[in-house]
Structure formats: C-alpha cells, structure tokens
C-alpha cells in the first residue's frame, strides 16, 4: 500500500480542505469539516479503494491520518 | 353480547405471504400474522434464520420457501409453489430490504441498481406474479414496509431514501390500478427499530450521532412488533377503507 496514493484518496474525502493542509501527522478530528458523514466517507474509502471493512469502533481508536493508514494496511495484510 | 359481532382486526382464515421473514420486521410480521389467525408463507434466503422464524409461528398450515427475490426464475417458481398449495392468498407483507449508508460521492450506479432491485422492483414483481397467476383473492391487502426516510431526509442515505420514495409513489399508483380488483395496497413508514439492519447502520456512525438519532425518536427506538402490529392492521378487514396510504409508525420521529 502506497503512502502518497493513500493520502490522495484520503484528501478526496474532503471537498473544501486544501491538499497541503493534510499530512500523515494531521489529527483526524481536527480537520475542518470533520463530521459523521466524513467518518462514513472514510469507511467507504477503505472499502472501495482497499477492500477492507472498518467501523466506528475502529475509527474511534485512531487519532492521526498515519494511524488510519497503518490500520488499513494491517487489515489488508490480514486478508 | 351481540353474537354476530366479528373482530375486524383478526386474520382468521387468511393466507398471508411475508417476505424478508428471516429477520427483524419481516420475522415479527410473520409471527404476529400467525397469532392473529393467519396461515403464513414465509420467504427468505437464509435457511437457518428462516427455520427459526418458522418455529416461532403459532401452529397452522404454514410454509417456508427459500428464495432470493431478485432471482426472477426462482421467484416465479416460489410463487407457483405457494399457489399450488393454497390456491390463492389474501395478502402480502414486503419486508425485504437492504441498508445502505454511503456518502453521495461514493454511490455508484451499481449501488442504485442493487438497492432498487431489492427494495423496490422485487416487491412489485411479486405483486405482478401473484396477479398474473390469479393468486390474490378479492379483498386482498398488500403491505410494503417502506421507511419514514421516504419523507424525512438523512445525509449519507441518498440511494436508500430514493428507493423508499419510489415504493411510496409506486404503491399509490398500484393502489388505484387495483381498485377494480378489490385489492388494497398500502405502506408502513417505520422510524428506527431495533433490528440487525439498524445495528449495521449504527456501527458506521459515531456514538454521539447514534445518541442524536435515538433522541430524535420521542418514544425511543421502535421494536419490530410495533411495525408488525401496523402491518396486521393493514392486512385485516379493520382497514378495509384504507388504500394508497402511508401509515407512519415512527415513535414521533417525524413530528419535528
Ligand atoms: N430497522 C429499521 O429501523 C427500519 C426502519 C425503516 C424501514 N425499515 C425497512 O423495513 C424492512 C425490514 O428491515 P429490517 O430492519 O427487518 O432488516 P433486516 O433485519 O436486515 O431484514 C431484512 C430482510 O430482507 C431479506 N432480504 C434481503 N435481501 C433479500 C433478497 N435478495 N431476497 C430475499 N430476501 C432478502 C433478509 O433475508 P436474508 O435472511 O435472506 O438475508 C431479511 O429477512 C426493510 O425494507 C427496511 O428498509 C427498517
């Protein structure tokens, strides 16, 4: 799983946030426009782009974009 | 006591087909129909879950058929099998449905197609097959489990809401078309009830959002039986002057 591609997929979830504003260290809930719908979008992104299922319990355990990357990677490897 | 008085709410002597009977609302509809006196035919895909429903029915001449309602040939044979046994039936509850929470940007054409096939088209196809095979008695009643979300919106549910809206308008047209056949067609619009569909829906939402949704139901979340009671009413003679209508059963969700 490639980090840059992941970041691009992640940034696509947000309509209005400038691309440079998001890095692997960005705290998810600090991103402007964070909402339950964004949470749903991340779940959908993980499913459609990487074929892994995550739910809100998974999301709750995650702070940064990098941690989300790690989680999806871990789940991809388990499959 | 007036001995000629007949309970208009009973389903005594009626034969009712319940689809989506292996789980949640459909399951409770099947059970309630049997306790209200009906012989019940239950449809579902999962053999074990369907068997569990079957065992919960009050004794009677019931049948279960394992069928994917989106498989046209299988559906046709299933209806023929039912009519071979019962001759004709007196009503149906369509409680098949798929949950579908996805932000609009992620919904693909195939998602709409799947959702509409399951939530809408298969229900109308069952009605068509029943009519074509002359399987519906006069005074039959057809009940579709729609959703309050056909009227009240929620973000992340565009395809689901659209499919439920389609049921609503389709049912009104069908109700008019079937007036000469003396067949009534109605929908029930549930708010959020405690079923496995709701579990799946809630799993994807943050706790705070789930709490908000619960709070939006002044009477709390519904139980499958709350919907089943409404369905039985619409199947019974007590609702003989009601057709083309949408019965809201949502714990007050849509008052706001
Ligand atoms: N629960 C709620 O809060 C709520 C609120 C408003 C409206 N509704 C509506 O109520 C209806 C029932 O929902 P529920 O909560 O009872 O959901 P559920 O517990 O998930 O049950 C759905 C039923 O649909 C059946 N099904 C799905 N696809 C099928 C297919 N292709 N062929 C045959 N059966 C199929 C399932 O059978 P299998 O065993 O084969 O999977 C199951 O019996 C749905 O139309 C839903 O949209 C529910």
Tab-separated table of C-alpha atoms and ligand atoms in Angstrom:
chain	number	residue	atom	x	y	z
A	1	UNK	CA	0.000	0.000	0.000
A	2	UNK	CA	1.463	3.285	-1.086
A	3	UNK	CA	1.500	6.291	1.242
A	4	UNK	CA	1.074	9.064	-1.366
A	5	UNK	CA	-1.822	7.343	-3.098
A	6	UNK	CA	-3.443	6.800	0.293
A	7	UNK	CA	-3.085	10.487	1.144
A	8	UNK	CA	-4.663	11.445	-2.174
A	9	UNK	CA	-7.605	9.100	-1.534
A	10	UNK	CA	-7.949	10.476	1.953
A	11	UNK	CA	-7.876	14.111	0.852
A	12	UNK	CA	-10.549	13.399	-1.777
A	13	UNK	CA	-12.948	12.700	1.073
A	14	UNK	CA	-12.862	16.380	1.976
A	15	UNK	CA	-14.317	18.809	-0.545
A	16	UNK	CA	-13.038	22.069	0.819
A	17	UNK	CA	-9.764	21.369	2.595
A	18	UNK	CA	-6.565	22.489	0.805
A	19	UNK	CA	-4.388	19.498	-0.137
A	20	UNK	CA	-1.308	20.828	1.669
A	21	UNK	CA	-3.219	21.063	4.928
A	22	UNK	CA	-3.279	17.292	5.390
A	23	UNK	CA	-0.238	15.152	6.202
A	24	UNK	CA	0.245	11.793	7.868
A	25	UNK	CA	0.554	13.623	11.208
A	26	UNK	CA	-2.732	15.508	10.909
A	27	UNK	CA	-5.189	14.723	13.706
A	28	UNK	CA	-8.408	13.432	12.084
A	29	UNK	CA	-10.899	15.204	14.283
A	30	UNK	CA	-9.016	18.489	13.957
A	31	UNK	CA	-9.607	18.623	10.195
A	32	UNK	CA	-12.053	21.362	9.303
A	33	UNK	CA	-15.387	19.934	8.259
A	34	UNK	CA	-14.994	16.687	10.247
A	35	UNK	CA	-18.439	15.120	10.751
A	36	UNK	CA	-20.184	11.774	10.952
A	37	UNK	CA	-20.571	11.957	7.169
A	38	UNK	CA	-16.790	12.253	6.802
A	39	UNK	CA	-16.494	9.200	9.044
A	40	UNK	CA	-18.849	7.360	6.663
A	41	UNK	CA	-16.736	8.518	3.722
A	42	UNK	CA	-13.571	7.128	5.284
A	43	UNK	CA	-15.321	3.798	5.893
A	44	UNK	CA	-16.444	3.842	2.229
A	45	UNK	CA	-12.937	4.790	1.016
A	46	UNK	CA	-11.374	1.890	2.954
A	47	UNK	CA	-13.933	-0.459	1.458
A	48	UNK	CA	-13.887	0.753	-2.154
A	49	UNK	CA	-10.156	1.516	-2.522
A	50	UNK	CA	-8.666	-1.192	-0.296
A	51	UNK	CA	-11.440	-3.751	0.156
A	52	UNK	CA	-11.247	-3.622	3.955
A	53	UNK	CA	-14.088	-3.166	6.395
A	54	UNK	CA	-13.720	-0.718	9.233
A	55	UNK	CA	-16.422	0.576	11.562
A	56	UNK	CA	-16.823	3.418	14.008
A	57	UNK	CA	-15.202	1.443	16.817
A	58	UNK	CA	-12.048	1.198	14.653
A	59	UNK	CA	-12.230	4.896	13.855
A	60	UNK	CA	-12.618	5.831	17.500
A	61	UNK	CA	-9.298	4.166	18.280
A	62	UNK	CA	-7.458	6.301	15.745
A	63	UNK	CA	-6.007	9.786	16.135
A	64	UNK	CA	-3.980	10.685	13.067
A	65	UNK	CA	-4.109	10.141	9.319
A	66	UNK	CA	-0.975	7.989	9.677
A	67	UNK	CA	-2.693	5.728	12.189
A	68	UNK	CA	-5.572	5.274	9.756
A	69	UNK	CA	-3.030	4.309	7.078
A	70	UNK	CA	-1.498	1.752	9.472
A	71	UNK	CA	-4.890	0.282	10.356
A	72	UNK	CA	-5.938	-0.139	6.726
A	73	UNK	CA	-2.553	-1.624	5.889
A	74	UNK	CA	-2.807	-4.064	8.780
A	75	UNK	CA	-6.303	-5.110	7.688
A	76	UNK	CA	-5.160	-5.517	4.072
A	77	UNK	CA	-2.379	-7.832	5.187
A	78	UNK	CA	-4.680	-9.954	7.321
A	79	UNK	CA	-6.946	-10.686	4.353
B	1	UNK	CA	-73.492	-9.692	23.964
B	2	UNK	CA	-74.012	-9.386	20.208
B	3	UNK	CA	-73.123	-12.851	18.907
B	4	UNK	CA	-72.979	-11.623	15.312
B	5	UNK	CA	-70.047	-9.319	16.186
B	6	UNK	CA	-66.872	-10.273	14.341
B	7	UNK	CA	-63.474	-8.948	15.373
B	8	UNK	CA	-62.421	-6.818	12.370
B	9	UNK	CA	-58.768	-6.999	13.420
B	10	UNK	CA	-58.443	-10.751	13.079
B	11	UNK	CA	-56.629	-12.512	10.211
B	12	UNK	CA	-58.550	-15.738	10.870
B	13	UNK	CA	-58.903	-17.747	7.649
B	14	UNK	CA	-56.476	-15.582	5.686
B	15	UNK	CA	-53.346	-16.776	3.932
B	16	UNK	CA	-50.558	-14.214	4.057
B	17	UNK	CA	-47.180	-14.166	2.319
B	18	UNK	CA	-44.416	-12.490	4.321
B	19	UNK	CA	-41.138	-11.739	2.565
B	20	UNK	CA	-37.935	-10.835	4.391
B	21	UNK	CA	-39.293	-13.132	7.085
B	22	UNK	CA	-35.903	-14.405	8.215
B	23	UNK	CA	-35.075	-11.300	10.211
B	24	UNK	CA	-36.231	-8.182	12.038
B	25	UNK	CA	-39.512	-6.623	10.998
B	26	UNK	CA	-40.488	-9.334	8.488
B	27	UNK	CA	-39.885	-12.034	11.071
B	28	UNK	CA	-42.120	-10.311	13.617
B	29	UNK	CA	-44.790	-9.711	10.948
B	30	UNK	CA	-44.852	-13.440	10.199
B	31	UNK	CA	-45.112	-14.369	13.865
B	32	UNK	CA	-47.804	-11.761	14.564
B	33	UNK	CA	-49.824	-12.820	11.484
B	34	UNK	CA	-49.831	-16.404	12.756
B	35	UNK	CA	-51.009	-15.294	16.218
B	36	UNK	CA	-53.698	-13.167	14.579
B	37	UNK	CA	-55.025	-16.325	12.976
B	38	UNK	CA	-53.456	-16.402	9.515
B	39	UNK	CA	-51.753	-19.220	7.702
B	40	UNK	CA	-48.388	-17.780	6.783
B	41	UNK	CA	-45.988	-18.361	3.930
B	42	UNK	CA	-42.506	-17.072	4.713
B	43	UNK	CA	-39.827	-16.142	2.158
B	44	UNK	CA	-36.131	-15.619	2.900
B	45	UNK	CA	-32.693	-16.582	1.629
B	46	UNK	CA	-31.046	-17.925	4.754
B	47	UNK	CA	-32.279	-21.444	5.597
B	48	UNK	CA	-31.339	-21.394	9.283
B	49	UNK	CA	-32.788	-17.975	10.004
B	50	UNK	CA	-35.967	-18.826	8.093
B	51	UNK	CA	-36.323	-22.081	10.040
B	52	UNK	CA	-36.019	-20.100	13.273
B	53	UNK	CA	-38.943	-17.895	12.209
B	54	UNK	CA	-40.909	-20.966	11.140
B	55	UNK	CA	-40.524	-22.486	14.593
B	56	UNK	CA	-41.818	-19.315	16.242
B	57	UNK	CA	-45.121	-19.341	14.303
B	58	UNK	CA	-48.281	-20.324	16.135
B	59	UNK	CA	-49.433	-23.734	14.851
B	60	UNK	CA	-51.231	-23.614	11.487
B	61	UNK	CA	-50.892	-24.526	7.831
B	62	UNK	CA	-47.698	-22.548	7.260
B	63	UNK	CA	-44.987	-22.912	4.642
B	64	UNK	CA	-41.462	-21.628	4.178
B	65	UNK	CA	-39.697	-21.083	0.877
B	66	UNK	CA	-36.028	-20.269	0.496
B	67	UNK	CA	-35.785	-17.772	-2.318
B	68	UNK	CA	-33.715	-14.802	-3.406
B	69	UNK	CA	-36.396	-12.357	-4.510
B	70	UNK	CA	-34.027	-10.853	-7.087
B	71	UNK	CA	-33.718	-14.177	-8.904
B	72	UNK	CA	-36.599	-13.933	-11.378
B	73	UNK	CA	-36.908	-17.609	-12.185
B	74	UNK	CA	-36.629	-18.686	-8.581
B	75	UNK	CA	-39.244	-16.110	-7.609
B	76	UNK	CA	-41.632	-17.324	-10.288
B	77	UNK	CA	-41.299	-20.941	-9.107
B	78	UNK	CA	-41.644	-19.912	-5.471
B	79	UNK	CA	-44.945	-18.135	-6.161
B	80	UNK	CA	-46.204	-21.086	-8.215
B	81	UNK	CA	-45.298	-23.432	-5.364
B	82	UNK	CA	-47.254	-21.285	-2.919
B	83	UNK	CA	-50.313	-21.088	-5.157
B	84	UNK	CA	-50.217	-24.805	-5.859
B	85	UNK	CA	-50.593	-25.440	-2.157
B	86	UNK	CA	-53.021	-22.681	-1.169
B	87	UNK	CA	-54.843	-21.978	-4.455
B	88	UNK	CA	-54.861	-18.271	-3.769
B	89	UNK	CA	-53.838	-15.982	-0.920
B	90	UNK	CA	-55.187	-12.889	0.837
B	91	UNK	CA	-52.220	-10.612	1.193
B	92	UNK	CA	-48.531	-9.939	1.377
B	93	UNK	CA	-46.048	-8.057	3.505
B	94	UNK	CA	-42.958	-6.944	1.624
B	95	UNK	CA	-40.267	-6.562	4.276
B	96	UNK	CA	-37.214	-7.312	2.178
B	97	UNK	CA	-34.702	-4.519	2.350
B	98	UNK	CA	-31.081	-3.501	2.301
B	99	UNK	CA	-29.413	-0.898	4.451
B	100	UNK	CA	-27.135	1.418	2.519
B	101	UNK	CA	-25.187	4.194	4.246
B	102	UNK	CA	-22.796	5.775	1.811
B	103	UNK	CA	-21.949	9.426	1.218
B	104	UNK	CA	-23.261	10.609	-2.131
B	105	UNK	CA	-19.778	10.851	-3.703
B	106	UNK	CA	-19.232	7.151	-3.152
B	107	UNK	CA	-22.540	5.850	-4.512
B	108	UNK	CA	-22.001	4.106	-7.843
B	109	UNK	CA	-24.605	3.299	-10.450
B	110	UNK	CA	-24.468	-0.387	-9.437
B	111	UNK	CA	-25.364	0.587	-5.871
B	112	UNK	CA	-28.579	2.243	-7.029
B	113	UNK	CA	-29.322	-0.758	-9.213
B	114	UNK	CA	-28.839	-3.253	-6.393
B	115	UNK	CA	-30.788	-1.194	-3.906
B	116	UNK	CA	-33.720	-0.566	-6.230
B	117	UNK	CA	-33.784	-4.225	-7.324
B	118	UNK	CA	-34.055	-5.413	-3.729
B	119	UNK	CA	-36.058	-2.639	-2.066
B	120	UNK	CA	-38.451	-1.803	-4.901
B	121	UNK	CA	-38.531	-3.896	-8.079
B	122	UNK	CA	-38.735	-7.333	-6.462
B	123	UNK	CA	-41.720	-6.213	-4.377
B	124	UNK	CA	-43.682	-5.061	-7.409
B	125	UNK	CA	-42.634	-8.179	-9.325
B	126	UNK	CA	-44.090	-10.392	-6.587
B	127	UNK	CA	-47.391	-8.497	-6.855
B	128	UNK	CA	-47.370	-8.857	-10.643
B	129	UNK	CA	-46.724	-12.601	-10.475
B	130	UNK	CA	-49.453	-13.075	-7.882
B	131	UNK	CA	-51.915	-11.166	-10.062
B	132	UNK	CA	-50.878	-12.850	-13.288
B	133	UNK	CA	-51.283	-16.282	-11.750
B	134	UNK	CA	-54.654	-15.192	-10.313
B	135	UNK	CA	-53.293	-15.824	-6.876
B	136	UNK	CA	-54.886	-12.922	-4.998
B	137	UNK	CA	-58.383	-13.235	-3.556
B	138	UNK	CA	-60.837	-10.346	-3.605
B	139	UNK	CA	-60.287	-8.097	-0.576
B	140	UNK	CA	-56.597	-8.937	-0.522
B	141	UNK	CA	-54.253	-6.434	1.066
B	142	UNK	CA	-50.657	-5.740	0.037
B	143	UNK	CA	-48.378	-4.046	2.551
B	144	UNK	CA	-44.942	-2.644	1.750
B	145	UNK	CA	-42.540	-1.814	4.572
B	146	UNK	CA	-41.141	1.486	3.355
B	147	UNK	CA	-39.454	3.969	5.723
B	148	UNK	CA	-40.053	7.342	7.307
B	149	UNK	CA	-36.908	8.247	5.356
B	150	UNK	CA	-39.073	8.364	2.250
B	151	UNK	CA	-40.372	11.630	3.686
B	152	UNK	CA	-37.693	12.873	6.081
B	153	UNK	CA	-34.116	13.011	4.875
B	154	UNK	CA	-30.825	11.929	6.360
B	155	UNK	CA	-27.348	12.600	4.953
B	156	UNK	CA	-25.462	9.550	3.688
B	157	UNK	CA	-28.640	7.792	2.605
B	158	UNK	CA	-29.458	9.244	-0.827
B	159	UNK	CA	-29.891	5.886	-2.571
B	160	UNK	CA	-31.842	4.348	0.316
B	161	UNK	CA	-34.175	7.366	0.610
B	162	UNK	CA	-34.704	7.373	-3.158
B	163	UNK	CA	-35.646	3.690	-3.129
B	164	UNK	CA	-38.137	4.200	-0.315
B	165	UNK	CA	-39.652	7.215	-2.117
B	166	UNK	CA	-40.044	5.023	-5.189
B	167	UNK	CA	-42.033	2.480	-3.188
B	168	UNK	CA	-44.316	5.229	-1.907
B	169	UNK	CA	-45.247	6.632	-5.324
B	170	UNK	CA	-45.418	3.201	-6.919
B	171	UNK	CA	-47.770	1.956	-4.219
B	172	UNK	CA	-50.142	4.883	-4.701
B	173	UNK	CA	-50.376	4.177	-8.448
B	174	UNK	CA	-50.771	0.445	-7.859
B	175	UNK	CA	-53.480	1.081	-5.273
B	176	UNK	CA	-55.537	2.975	-7.867
B	177	UNK	CA	-54.910	0.374	-10.529
B	178	UNK	CA	-56.050	-2.451	-8.270
B	179	UNK	CA	-59.276	-0.801	-7.092
B	180	UNK	CA	-61.313	-2.763	-9.676
B	181	UNK	CA	-59.743	-5.991	-8.345
B	182	UNK	CA	-60.822	-5.000	-4.808
B	183	UNK	CA	-57.213	-5.246	-3.669
B	184	UNK	CA	-55.797	-2.644	-1.291
B	185	UNK	CA	-52.164	-1.531	-1.293
B	186	UNK	CA	-50.505	0.468	1.492
B	187	UNK	CA	-47.143	1.157	3.075
B	188	UNK	CA	-45.884	1.378	6.637
B	189	UNK	CA	-43.238	4.004	7.345
B	190	UNK	CA	-41.156	2.896	10.311
B	191	UNK	CA	-38.745	5.085	12.208
B	192	UNK	CA	-35.608	3.404	13.513
B	193	UNK	CA	-36.371	-0.004	15.056
B	194	UNK	CA	-34.087	-2.410	16.873
B	195	UNK	CA	-33.119	-4.904	14.159
B	196	UNK	CA	-29.891	-6.187	12.618
B	197	UNK	CA	-30.292	-3.577	9.869
B	198	UNK	CA	-30.147	-0.835	12.490
B	199	UNK	CA	-27.107	-2.472	14.130
B	200	UNK	CA	-25.303	-2.290	10.782
B	201	UNK	CA	-26.381	1.325	10.294
B	202	UNK	CA	-25.257	2.368	13.793
B	203	UNK	CA	-21.896	0.538	13.542
B	204	UNK	CA	-20.741	3.088	10.989
B	205	UNK	CA	-21.774	6.165	12.957
B	206	UNK	CA	-20.045	7.893	15.851
B	207	UNK	CA	-21.631	7.314	19.254
B	208	UNK	CA	-22.786	10.945	19.516
B	209	UNK	CA	-24.632	10.692	16.197
B	210	UNK	CA	-26.314	7.467	17.318
B	211	UNK	CA	-27.414	9.180	20.542
B	212	UNK	CA	-28.810	12.089	18.496
B	213	UNK	CA	-30.801	9.705	16.290
B	214	UNK	CA	-32.238	7.953	19.344
B	215	UNK	CA	-33.158	11.324	20.869
B	216	UNK	CA	-34.992	12.278	17.674
B	217	UNK	CA	-37.479	9.490	18.475
B	218	UNK	CA	-39.628	10.951	21.296
B	219	UNK	CA	-40.943	7.461	22.179
B	220	UNK	CA	-37.485	5.874	21.843
B	221	UNK	CA	-36.448	3.366	19.192
B	222	UNK	CA	-39.132	1.006	17.920
B	223	UNK	CA	-39.438	-2.752	18.321
B	224	UNK	CA	-40.202	-4.969	15.293
B	225	UNK	CA	-43.583	-5.729	16.889
B	226	UNK	CA	-44.560	-2.049	16.635
B	227	UNK	CA	-44.334	-2.360	12.860
B	228	UNK	CA	-45.875	-5.839	12.790
B	229	UNK	CA	-48.995	-4.579	14.586
B	230	UNK	CA	-49.428	-1.859	11.941
B	231	UNK	CA	-48.942	-4.397	9.152
B	232	UNK	CA	-51.542	-6.737	10.644
B	233	UNK	CA	-53.996	-3.835	10.883
B	234	UNK	CA	-53.464	-3.065	7.183
B	235	UNK	CA	-53.879	-6.751	6.284
B	236	UNK	CA	-57.076	-7.078	8.296
B	237	UNK	CA	-60.644	-6.091	7.458
B	238	UNK	CA	-60.354	-3.294	10.022
B	239	UNK	CA	-58.563	-1.220	7.379
B	240	UNK	CA	-60.992	-2.019	4.542
B	241	UNK	CA	-61.463	1.688	3.714
B	242	UNK	CA	-57.727	2.409	3.522
B	243	UNK	CA	-55.769	2.164	0.295
B	244	UNK	CA	-52.815	4.009	-1.235
B	245	UNK	CA	-51.863	5.370	2.150
B	246	UNK	CA	-48.667	5.504	4.163
B	247	UNK	CA	-49.020	4.654	7.821
B	248	UNK	CA	-46.376	6.455	9.875
B	249	UNK	CA	-45.111	4.336	12.800
B	250	UNK	CA	-42.020	6.167	13.952
B	251	UNK	CA	-42.178	6.895	17.690
B	252	UNK	CA	-42.737	10.544	16.838
B	253	UNK	CA	-39.588	10.950	14.726
B	254	UNK	CA	-41.339	12.983	12.037
B	255	UNK	CA	-43.137	15.336	14.419
B	256	UNK	CA	-40.084	17.605	14.460
C	1	LIG	N1	-34.998	-1.456	11.103
C	1	LIG	C1	-35.353	-0.210	10.889
C	1	LIG	O1	-35.057	0.678	11.677
C	1	LIG	C2	-36.150	0.156	9.657
C	1	LIG	C3	-36.636	1.464	9.555
C	1	LIG	C4	-37.369	1.826	8.438
C	1	LIG	C5	-37.617	0.898	7.449
C	1	LIG	N2	-37.137	-0.366	7.569
C	1	LIG	C6	-37.413	-1.310	6.483
C	1	LIG	O2	-38.005	-2.477	6.979
C	1	LIG	C7	-37.663	-3.588	6.151
C	1	LIG	C8	-37.106	-4.700	7.020
C	1	LIG	O3	-35.947	-4.228	7.690
C	1	LIG	P1	-35.304	-4.959	8.958
C	1	LIG	O4	-34.858	-3.903	9.870
C	1	LIG	O5	-36.200	-6.012	9.429
C	1	LIG	O6	-33.984	-5.552	8.257
C	1	LIG	P2	-33.240	-6.932	8.410
C	1	LIG	O7	-33.380	-7.448	9.804
C	1	LIG	O8	-31.895	-6.707	7.856
C	1	LIG	O9	-34.065	-7.894	7.432
C	1	LIG	C9	-34.015	-7.729	6.051
C	1	LIG	C10	-34.688	-8.901	5.397
C	1	LIG	O10	-34.579	-8.776	3.980
C	1	LIG	C11	-34.207	-10.028	3.453
C	1	LIG	N3	-33.538	-9.903	2.157
C	1	LIG	C12	-32.594	-9.013	1.790
C	1	LIG	N4	-32.255	-9.194	0.508
C	1	LIG	C13	-33.012	-10.229	0.056
C	1	LIG	C14	-33.137	-10.891	-1.197
C	1	LIG	N5	-32.422	-10.545	-2.254
C	1	LIG	N6	-34.042	-11.909	-1.291
C	1	LIG	C15	-34.778	-12.297	-0.226
C	1	LIG	N7	-34.703	-11.695	0.976
C	1	LIG	C16	-33.831	-10.687	1.097
C	1	LIG	C17	-33.312	-10.630	4.509
C	1	LIG	O11	-33.272	-12.013	4.322
C	1	LIG	P3	-31.944	-12.925	4.430
C	1	LIG	O12	-32.109	-13.704	5.678
C	1	LIG	O13	-32.039	-13.735	3.226
C	1	LIG	O14	-30.749	-12.020	4.448
C	1	LIG	C18	-34.039	-10.229	5.779
C	1	LIG	O15	-35.053	-11.135	6.079
C	1	LIG	C19	-36.660	-3.044	5.120
C	1	LIG	O16	-37.339	-2.742	3.939
C	1	LIG	C20	-36.162	-1.766	5.762
C	1	LIG	O17	-35.728	-0.848	4.800
C	1	LIG	C21	-36.405	-0.754	8.644
